[in-house]
Amino acid sequence: MSKPILYIKSQCPWCKDALAYFKTKNVDLDERDVLISPQDMADMKKISGQSLTPTFVYDDCVIADFSVDEFTVAIDSYPEKKALLGL
C-alpha cells in the first residue's frame, strides 16, 4: 500500500500545523513541497482541482486546503483510511 502524500508549501502555517499533527499521530507521509517542485504542484492541481495547501492524498481520499480541525472532521468520511492511518 502506498504512503499518504501531504502536499505543502514550506512557509505555510497550516502546513506546519498539519506536519506537527501527523508527527504526533505517527503517520508516515510522503511530504512534497509544491514550491520546490513544479511537477508536484501540477500533480496536486490535477488530483485536487486546486492549488492550496496543505493537501492530503491517500489513494481515493483527497482532503484539500485544511486546518487540522477541518482534517479531523473530513477524515471521518473515509473510515477505512482513518483506520489504516491509526487515527
MMTF fields as JSON, N, C-alpha, C and O atoms, coordinates in Angstrom:
{
  "mmtfVersion": "1.0.0",
  "mmtfProducer": "UNKNOWN",
  "numBonds": 347,
  "numAtoms": 348,
  "numGroups": 87,
  "numChains": 1,
  "numModels": 1,
  "chainsPerModel": [1],
  "groupsPerChain": [87],
  "chainIdList": ["A"],
  "bondAtomList": [4, 2, 8, 6, 12, 10, 16, 14, 20, 18, 24, 22, 28, 26, 32, 30, 36, 34, 40, 38, 44, 42, 48, 46, 52, 50, 56, 54, 60, 58, 64, 62, 68, 66, 72, 70, 76, 74, 80, 78, 84, 82, 88, 86, 92, 90, 96, 94, 100, 98, 104, 102, 108, 106, 112, 110, 116, 114, 120, 118, 124, 122, 128, 126, 132, 130, 136, 134, 140, 138, 144, 142, 148, 146, 152, 150, 156, 154, 160, 158, 164, 162, 168, 166, 172, 170, 176, 174, 180, 178, 184, 182, 188, 186, 192, 190, 196, 194, 200, 198, 204, 202, 208, 206, 212, 210, 216, 214, 220, 218, 224, 222, 228, 226, 232, 230, 236, 234, 240, 238, 244, 242, 248, 246, 252, 250, 256, 254, 260, 258, 264, 262, 268, 266, 272, 270, 276, 274, 280, 278, 284, 282, 288, 286, 292, 290, 296, 294, 300, 298, 304, 302, 308, 306, 312, 310, 316, 314, 320, 318, 324, 322, 328, 326, 332, 330, 336, 334, 340, 338, 344, 342],
  "bondOrderList": [1, 1, 1, 1, 1, 1, 1, 1, 1, 1, 1, 1, 1, 1, 1, 1, 1, 1, 1, 1, 1, 1, 1, 1, 1, 1, 1, 1, 1, 1, 1, 1, 1, 1, 1, 1, 1, 1, 1, 1, 1, 1, 1, 1, 1, 1, 1, 1, 1, 1, 1, 1, 1, 1, 1, 1, 1, 1, 1, 1, 1, 1, 1, 1, 1, 1, 1, 1, 1, 1, 1, 1, 1, 1, 1, 1, 1, 1, 1, 1, 1, 1, 1, 1, 1, 1],
  "groupList": [{"groupName": "MET", "atomNameList": ["N", "CA", "C", "O"], "elementList": ["N", "C", "C", "O"], "formalChargeList": [0, 0, 0, 0], "bondAtomList": [1, 0, 2, 1, 3, 2], "bondOrderList": [1, 1, 2], "singleLetterCode": "M", "chemCompType": "L-PEPTIDE LINKING"}, {"groupName": "SER", "atomNameList": ["N", "CA", "C", "O"], "elementList": ["N", "C", "C", "O"], "formalChargeList": [0, 0, 0, 0], "bondAtomList": [1, 0, 2, 1, 3, 2], "bondOrderList": [1, 1, 2], "singleLetterCode": "S", "chemCompType": "L-PEPTIDE LINKING"}, {"groupName": "LYS", "atomNameList": ["N", "CA", "C", "O"], "elementList": ["N", "C", "C", "O"], "formalChargeList": [0, 0, 0, 0], "bondAtomList": [1, 0, 2, 1, 3, 2], "bondOrderList": [1, 1, 2], "singleLetterCode": "K", "chemCompType": "L-PEPTIDE LINKING"}, {"groupName": "PRO", "atomNameList": ["N", "CA", "C", "O"], "elementList": ["N", "C", "C", "O"], "formalChargeList": [0, 0, 0, 0], "bondAtomList": [1, 0, 2, 1, 3, 2], "bondOrderList": [1, 1, 2], "singleLetterCode": "P", "chemCompType": "L-PEPTIDE LINKING"}, {"groupName": "ILE", "atomNameList": ["N", "CA", "C", "O"], "elementList": ["N", "C", "C", "O"], "formalChargeList": [0, 0, 0, 0], "bondAtomList": [1, 0, 2, 1, 3, 2], "bondOrderList": [1, 1, 2], "singleLetterCode": "I", "chemCompType": "L-PEPTIDE LINKING"}, {"groupName": "LEU", "atomNameList": ["N", "CA", "C", "O"], "elementList": ["N", "C", "C", "O"], "formalChargeList": [0, 0, 0, 0], "bondAtomList": [1, 0, 2, 1, 3, 2], "bondOrderList": [1, 1, 2], "singleLetterCode": "L", "chemCompType": "L-PEPTIDE LINKING"}, {"groupName": "TYR", "atomNameList": ["N", "CA", "C", "O"], "elementList": ["N", "C", "C", "O"], "formalChargeList": [0, 0, 0, 0], "bondAtomList": [1, 0, 2, 1, 3, 2], "bondOrderList": [1, 1, 2], "singleLetterCode": "Y", "chemCompType": "L-PEPTIDE LINKING"}, {"groupName": "GLN", "atomNameList": ["N", "CA", "C", "O"], "elementList": ["N", "C", "C", "O"], "formalChargeList": [0, 0, 0, 0], "bondAtomList": [1, 0, 2, 1, 3, 2], "bondOrderList": [1, 1, 2], "singleLetterCode": "Q", "chemCompType": "L-PEPTIDE LINKING"}, {"groupName": "CYS", "atomNameList": ["N", "CA", "C", "O"], "elementList": ["N", "C", "C", "O"], "formalChargeList": [0, 0, 0, 0], "bondAtomList": [1, 0, 2, 1, 3, 2], "bondOrderList": [1, 1, 2], "singleLetterCode": "C", "chemCompType": "L-PEPTIDE LINKING"}, {"groupName": "TRP", "atomNameList": ["N", "CA", "C", "O"], "elementList": ["N", "C", "C", "O"], "formalChargeList": [0, 0, 0, 0], "bondAtomList": [1, 0, 2, 1, 3, 2], "bondOrderList": [1, 1, 2], "singleLetterCode": "W", "chemCompType": "L-PEPTIDE LINKING"}, {"groupName": "ASP", "atomNameList": ["N", "CA", "C", "O"], "elementList": ["N", "C", "C", "O"], "formalChargeList": [0, 0, 0, 0], "bondAtomList": [1, 0, 2, 1, 3, 2], "bondOrderList": [1, 1, 2], "singleLetterCode": "D", "chemCompType": "L-PEPTIDE LINKING"}, {"groupName": "ALA", "atomNameList": ["N", "CA", "C", "O"], "elementList": ["N", "C", "C", "O"], "formalChargeList": [0, 0, 0, 0], "bondAtomList": [1, 0, 2, 1, 3, 2], "bondOrderList": [1, 1, 2], "singleLetterCode": "A", "chemCompType": "L-PEPTIDE LINKING"}, {"groupName": "PHE", "atomNameList": ["N", "CA", "C", "O"], "elementList": ["N", "C", "C", "O"], "formalChargeList": [0, 0, 0, 0], "bondAtomList": [1, 0, 2, 1, 3, 2], "bondOrderList": [1, 1, 2], "singleLetterCode": "F", "chemCompType": "L-PEPTIDE LINKING"}, {"groupName": "THR", "atomNameList": ["N", "CA", "C", "O"], "elementList": ["N", "C", "C", "O"], "formalChargeList": [0, 0, 0, 0], "bondAtomList": [1, 0, 2, 1, 3, 2], "bondOrderList": [1, 1, 2], "singleLetterCode": "T", "chemCompType": "L-PEPTIDE LINKING"}, {"groupName": "ASN", "atomNameList": ["N", "CA", "C", "O"], "elementList": ["N", "C", "C", "O"], "formalChargeList": [0, 0, 0, 0], "bondAtomList": [1, 0, 2, 1, 3, 2], "bondOrderList": [1, 1, 2], "singleLetterCode": "N", "chemCompType": "L-PEPTIDE LINKING"}, {"groupName": "VAL", "atomNameList": ["N", "CA", "C", "O"], "elementList": ["N", "C", "C", "O"], "formalChargeList": [0, 0, 0, 0], "bondAtomList": [1, 0, 2, 1, 3, 2], "bondOrderList": [1, 1, 2], "singleLetterCode": "V", "chemCompType": "L-PEPTIDE LINKING"}, {"groupName": "GLU", "atomNameList": ["N", "CA", "C", "O"], "elementList": ["N", "C", "C", "O"], "formalChargeList": [0, 0, 0, 0], "bondAtomList": [1, 0, 2, 1, 3, 2], "bondOrderList": [1, 1, 2], "singleLetterCode": "E", "chemCompType": "L-PEPTIDE LINKING"}, {"groupName": "ARG", "atomNameList": ["N", "CA", "C", "O"], "elementList": ["N", "C", "C", "O"], "formalChargeList": [0, 0, 0, 0], "bondAtomList": [1, 0, 2, 1, 3, 2], "bondOrderList": [1, 1, 2], "singleLetterCode": "R", "chemCompType": "L-PEPTIDE LINKING"}, {"groupName": "GLY", "atomNameList": ["N", "CA", "C", "O"], "elementList": ["N", "C", "C", "O"], "formalChargeList": [0, 0, 0, 0], "bondAtomList": [1, 0, 2, 1, 3, 2], "bondOrderList": [1, 1, 2], "singleLetterCode": "G", "chemCompType": "PEPTIDE LINKING"}],
  "groupTypeList": [0, 1, 2, 3, 4, 5, 6, 4, 2, 1, 7, 8, 3, 9, 8, 2, 10, 11, 5, 11, 6, 12, 2, 13, 2, 14, 15, 10, 5, 10, 16, 17, 10, 15, 5, 4, 1, 3, 7, 10, 0, 11, 10, 0, 2, 2, 4, 1, 18, 7, 1, 5, 13, 3, 13, 12, 15, 6, 10, 10, 8, 15, 4, 11, 10, 12, 1, 15, 10, 16, 12, 13, 15, 11, 4, 10, 1, 6, 3, 16, 2, 2, 11, 5, 5, 18, 5],
  "groupIdList": [1, 2, 3, 4, 5, 6, 7, 8, 9, 10, 11, 12, 13, 14, 15, 16, 17, 18, 19, 20, 21, 22, 23, 24, 25, 26, 27, 28, 29, 30, 31, 32, 33, 34, 35, 36, 37, 38, 39, 40, 41, 42, 43, 44, 45, 46, 47, 48, 49, 50, 51, 52, 53, 54, 55, 56, 57, 58, 59, 60, 61, 62, 63, 64, 65, 66, 67, 68, 69, 70, 71, 72, 73, 74, 75, 76, 77, 78, 79, 80, 81, 82, 83, 84, 85, 86, 87],
  "secStructList": [7, 7, 7, 7, 3, 3, 3, 3, 7, 6, 6, 7, 2, 2, 2, 2, 2, 2, 2, 2, 2, 2, 2, 2, 6, 6, 7, 7, 7, 3, 3, 3, 3, 6, 6, 6, 7, 2, 2, 2, 2, 2, 2, 2, 2, 2, 2, 2, 1, 1, 7, 7, 1, 7, 3, 3, 3, 3, 6, 6, 3, 3, 3, 3, 1, 7, 7, 2, 2, 2, 2, 2, 2, 2, 4, 4, 4, 7, 2, 2, 2, 2, 2, 2, 2, 6, 7],
  "xCoordList": [0.848, 0.0, 0.887, 1.949, 0.443, 1.208, 1.111, 0.179, 2.107, 2.081, 1.19, 1.1, 0.534, -0.223, 0.731, 1.853, 0.27, 1.045, 0.486, -0.728, 1.377, 0.976, 1.683, 2.899, 0.903, 1.441, 1.458, 0.459, 2.603, 2.779, 3.458, 3.983, 3.432, 4.286, 5.066, 4.471, 6.375, 7.234, 6.961, 7.151, 6.53, 6.296, 4.84, 4.495, 3.993, 2.566, 2.317, 2.679, 1.703, 1.472, 0.532, 0.704, -0.457, -1.366, -0.623, -0.923, 0.351, 1.162, 2.033, 2.179, 2.603, 3.411, 2.557, 2.995, 1.349, 0.427, 0.082, 0.054, -0.182, -0.528, 0.637, 0.44, 1.84, 3.014, 3.183, 3.49, 2.985, 3.094, 2.017, 2.29, 0.805, -0.298, 0.025, -0.094, 0.435, 0.73, 1.916, 1.96, 2.862, 4.002, 3.532, 3.955, 2.664, 2.177, 1.348, 1.248, 0.752, -0.065, 0.751, 0.212, 2.061, 2.959, 2.511, 2.616, 2.012, 1.607, 2.805, 3.32, 3.24, 4.371, 3.88, 3.042, 4.398, 3.938, 4.995, 6.194, 4.536, 5.364, 5.126, 4.131, 6.043, 5.897, 6.441, 7.571, 5.617, 6.02, 5.773, 4.639, 6.849, 6.756, 6.513, 7.387, 5.32, 4.928, 5.632, 5.603, 6.259, 7.025, 8.388, 8.996, 8.848, 10.14, 9.968, 10.818, 8.863, 8.666, 7.442, 6.31, 7.658, 6.532, 5.713, 4.499, 6.383, 5.668, 4.718, 3.592, 5.174, 4.301, 3.112, 1.998, 3.342, 2.241, 1.235, 0.026, 1.734, 0.854, 0.072, -1.124, 0.745, 0.078, -1.015, -2.124, -0.696, -1.669, -2.891, -4.026, -2.66, -3.775, -4.641, -5.867, -4.006, -4.743, -5.589, -6.743, -5.025, -5.71, -6.822, -7.923, -6.52, -7.457, -8.267, -9.259, -7.853, -8.567, -8.291, -9.02, -7.237, -6.914, -5.421, -4.704, -4.95, -3.513, -3.182, -2.08, -4.121, -3.91, -3.405, -3.701, -2.635, -2.067, -2.433, -2.783, -2.353, -1.944, -3.032, -4.223, -2.578, -3.484, -3.011, -1.86, -3.919, -3.641, -4.253, -5.426, -3.448, -3.923, -3.499, -2.319, -4.483, -4.221, -5.164, -6.312, -4.658, -5.463, -6.673, -6.489, -7.897, -9.09, -9.496, -10.478, -8.758, -9.031, -8.249, -7.018, -8.962, -8.328, -8.972, -10.177, -8.132, -8.601, -7.707, -6.512, -8.303, -7.531, -7.76, -8.852, -6.692, -6.77, -7.47, -8.592, -6.795, -7.432, -6.607, -5.389, -7.302, -6.667, -6.723, -7.433, -5.998, -6.021, -7.451, -7.894, -8.166, -9.545, -10.419, -11.235, -10.252, -11.019, -10.645, -11.504, -9.355, -8.911, -9.544, -10.017, -9.552, -10.081, -11.57, -12.056, -12.293, -13.701, -13.789, -14.558, -13.001, -13.075, -12.648, -13.212, -11.673, -11.186, -12.261, -12.196, -13.246, -14.357, -15.151, -15.825, -15.075, -15.757, -15.037, -15.543, -13.852, -13.031, -12.656, -11.485, -13.638, -13.366, -12.283, -11.513, -12.225, -11.195, -9.801, -8.885, -9.65, -8.344, -7.996, -6.843, -8.997, -8.769, -8.245, -7.323, -8.821, -8.37, -6.951, -6.12, -6.68, -5.337, -4.277, -3.149, -4.643, -3.707, -3.592, -2.695, -4.494, -4.498, -4.989, -4.548, -5.903, -6.416, -7.732, -8.293],
  "yCoordList": [-1.193, 0.0, 1.248, 1.272, 2.25, 3.489, 4.317, 4.176, 5.177, 6.12, 7.297, 7.66, 7.892, 9.11, 10.231, 10.323, 11.065, 12.214, 13.463, 13.65, 14.3, 15.611, 16.659, 16.829, 17.358, 18.466, 19.695, 20.029, 20.357, 21.518, 22.658, 22.49, 23.823, 24.963, 25.24, 25.459, 25.232, 25.22, 26.332, 26.118, 27.49, 28.598, 28.725, 29.656, 27.808, 27.846, 27.422, 26.31, 28.295, 27.928, 26.735, 25.945, 26.588, 25.438, 24.149, 23.09, 24.247, 23.081, 22.662, 21.473, 23.641, 23.33, 22.671, 21.717, 23.169, 22.557, 21.131, 20.23, 20.926, 19.586, 18.62, 17.485, 19.068, 18.202, 17.827, 16.678, 18.787, 18.514, 17.523, 16.616, 17.696, 16.796, 15.366, 14.431, 15.198, 13.858, 13.231, 12.017, 14.055, 13.539, 13.001, 11.922, 13.743, 13.276, 12.01, 11.232, 11.79, 10.59, 9.461, 8.4, 9.695, 8.697, 8.241, 7.063, 9.187, 8.895, 9.157, 10.273, 8.114, 8.21, 8.797, 8.199, 9.961, 10.701, 10.78, 10.737, 10.897, 11.297, 12.801, 13.232, 13.584, 15.045, 15.666, 15.395, 16.507, 17.125, 18.626, 19.078, 19.39, 20.85, 21.34, 21.241, 21.869, 22.289, 23.565, 23.899, 24.278, 25.471, 25.092, 25.86, 23.919, 23.435, 22.673, 22.743, 21.946, 21.068, 21.462, 21.256, 22.022, 22.336, 21.08, 21.156, 19.943, 18.696, 18.315, 17.882, 18.477, 18.187, 19.146, 18.739, 20.407, 21.379, 20.94, 20.969, 20.535, 20.086, 18.845, 18.739, 17.912, 16.692, 17.024, 16.497, 17.901, 18.284, 18.939, 18.627, 19.844, 20.508, 19.505, 19.609, 18.535, 17.521, 16.66, 16.358, 16.269, 15.389, 16.12, 15.593, 17.354, 18.046, 19.154, 19.621, 19.572, 20.632, 22.02, 22.963, 22.155, 23.468, 23.534, 22.547, 24.713, 24.901, 25.273, 25.744, 25.068, 25.465, 24.293, 23.131, 24.631, 23.609, 23.913, 25.046, 22.894, 21.524, 20.762, 21.042, 19.789, 18.883, 17.461, 17.111, 16.65, 15.276, 14.336, 14.466, 13.383, 12.42, 11.032, 10.769, 10.152, 8.762, 7.901, 7.668, 7.436, 6.704, 7.56, 8.626, 7.129, 7.878, 8.95, 9.663, 9.059, 10.067, 11.333, 11.337, 12.397, 13.685, 14.745, 14.984, 15.376, 16.452, 17.655, 17.643, 18.683, 19.831, 21.058, 21.281, 21.857, 23.179, 23.105, 23.587, 22.496, 22.25, 22.756, 22.909, 23.01, 23.167, 21.782, 20.903, 21.58, 20.289, 19.953, 18.814, 20.931, 20.693, 20.254, 19.343, 20.89, 20.514, 19.115, 18.353, 18.779, 17.447, 16.365, 15.35, 16.587, 15.558, 15.306, 14.206, 16.302, 16.116, 15.414, 14.467, 15.88, 15.347, 13.885, 13.127, 13.474, 12.089, 11.102, 9.921, 11.572, 10.704, 10.188, 9.162, 10.891, 10.448, 9.286, 8.708, 8.946, 7.868, 6.904, 6.815, 6.185, 5.364, 4.299, 4.005, 3.724, 2.708, 3.34, 2.785, 4.503, 5.186, 5.656, 5.573, 6.147, 6.61, 5.468, 5.66, 4.283, 3.112, 2.702, 2.391, 2.701, 2.334, 3.29, 2.882, 4.558, 5.561, 5.53, 6.148, 4.816, 4.753, 6.039, 6.406, 6.718, 7.996, 7.821, 8.795],
  "zCoordList": [0.0, 0.0, 0.0, 0.623, -0.689, -0.798, 0.492, 1.284, 0.663, 1.786, 1.407, 0.235, 2.399, 2.102, 1.699, 2.198, 0.802, 0.334, 1.017, 1.096, 1.5, 2.007, 1.168, 1.254, 0.356, -0.433, 0.468, 1.104, 0.512, 1.381, 0.643, -0.457, 1.28, 0.93, 2.205, 3.26, 2.119, 3.308, 4.315, 5.513, 3.884, 4.818, 5.261, 5.989, 4.835, 5.141, 6.596, 6.98, 7.41, 8.817, 8.981, 9.91, 8.1, 8.178, 7.847, 8.399, 6.94, 6.59, 7.772, 8.057, 8.45, 9.635, 10.711, 11.353, 10.909, 11.871, 11.461, 12.299, 10.168, 9.676, 9.88, 10.314, 9.568, 9.757, 11.219, 11.536, 12.11, 13.548, 13.988, 14.774, 13.486, 13.817, 13.383, 14.175, 12.123, 11.628, 12.366, 12.565, 12.763, 13.532, 14.886, 15.302, 15.574, 16.88, 16.741, 17.69, 15.578, 15.329, 14.699, 14.386, 14.513, 13.913, 12.527, 12.185, 11.734, 10.361, 9.453, 9.392, 8.748, 7.83, 6.512, 5.837, 6.148, 4.973, 3.89, 4.164, 2.669, 1.544, 1.407, 0.825, 1.945, 2.008, 0.724, 0.319, 0.091, -1.179, -1.136, -0.975, -1.283, -1.273, -2.693, -3.555, -2.925, -4.27, -4.721, -5.905, -3.796, -4.182, -4.755, -5.5, -4.404, -4.903, -6.209, -7.098, -6.317, -7.468, -8.292, -7.854, -9.474, -10.358, -10.713, -10.901, -10.8, -11.116, -9.982, -10.23, -8.734, -7.599, -7.564, -7.234, -7.9, -7.97, -9.035, -8.803, -10.193, -11.277, -10.852, -11.123, -10.188, -9.727, -8.718, -8.796, -7.771, -6.752, -7.397, -7.037, -8.348, -9.037, -9.782, -9.772, -10.427, -11.183, -10.243, -10.549, -9.111, -8.164, -7.416, -7.251, -6.96, -6.062, -6.728, -6.168, -7.906, -8.593, -8.053, -8.358, -7.248, -6.675, -6.361, -6.524, -5.906, -5.675, -4.229, -3.948, -3.317, -1.925, -1.094, -1.374, -0.067, 0.803, 2.247, 2.58, 3.108, 2.828, 2.085, 2.213, 1.303, 0.616, 0.894, 0.63, 1.433, 1.836, 0.809, 0.459, 0.325, -0.67, -0.221, 0.015, -0.107, 0.253, -0.575, -0.198, -1.706, -2.679, -3.073, -3.661, -2.771, -3.176, -2.158, -2.364, -1.086, -0.047, -0.377, -0.342, -0.696, -1.005, -0.116, -0.177, 0.717, 1.59, 1.31, 1.606, 0.738, 0.264, 1.126, 1.649, 1.263, 1.883, 3.235, 3.389, 4.217, 5.506, 6.682, 6.594, 7.779, 9.08, 9.731, 9.243, 10.808, 11.49, 11.931, 11.78, 12.472, 12.894, 11.716, 11.853, 10.584, 9.393, 8.918, 8.476, 9.011, 8.602, 9.47, 8.961, 10.783, 11.682, 11.444, 11.706, 10.955, 10.588, 9.228, 9.062, 8.263, 6.892, 6.815, 6.026, 7.608, 7.531, 7.985, 7.644, 8.747, 9.157, 7.95, 8.046, 6.824, 5.605, 4.932, 3.97, 5.442, 4.891, 6.032, 6.399, 6.593, 7.779, 7.564, 8.478, 6.364, 6.105, 6.16, 6.768, 5.521, 5.524, 6.932, 7.356, 7.647, 9.015, 9.871, 10.664, 9.718, 10.474, 10.059, 10.912, 8.764, 8.292, 8.831, 9.107, 8.977, 9.479, 11.009, 11.58, 11.658, 13.119, 13.768, 14.857, 13.09, 13.618, 14.349, 14.851]
}
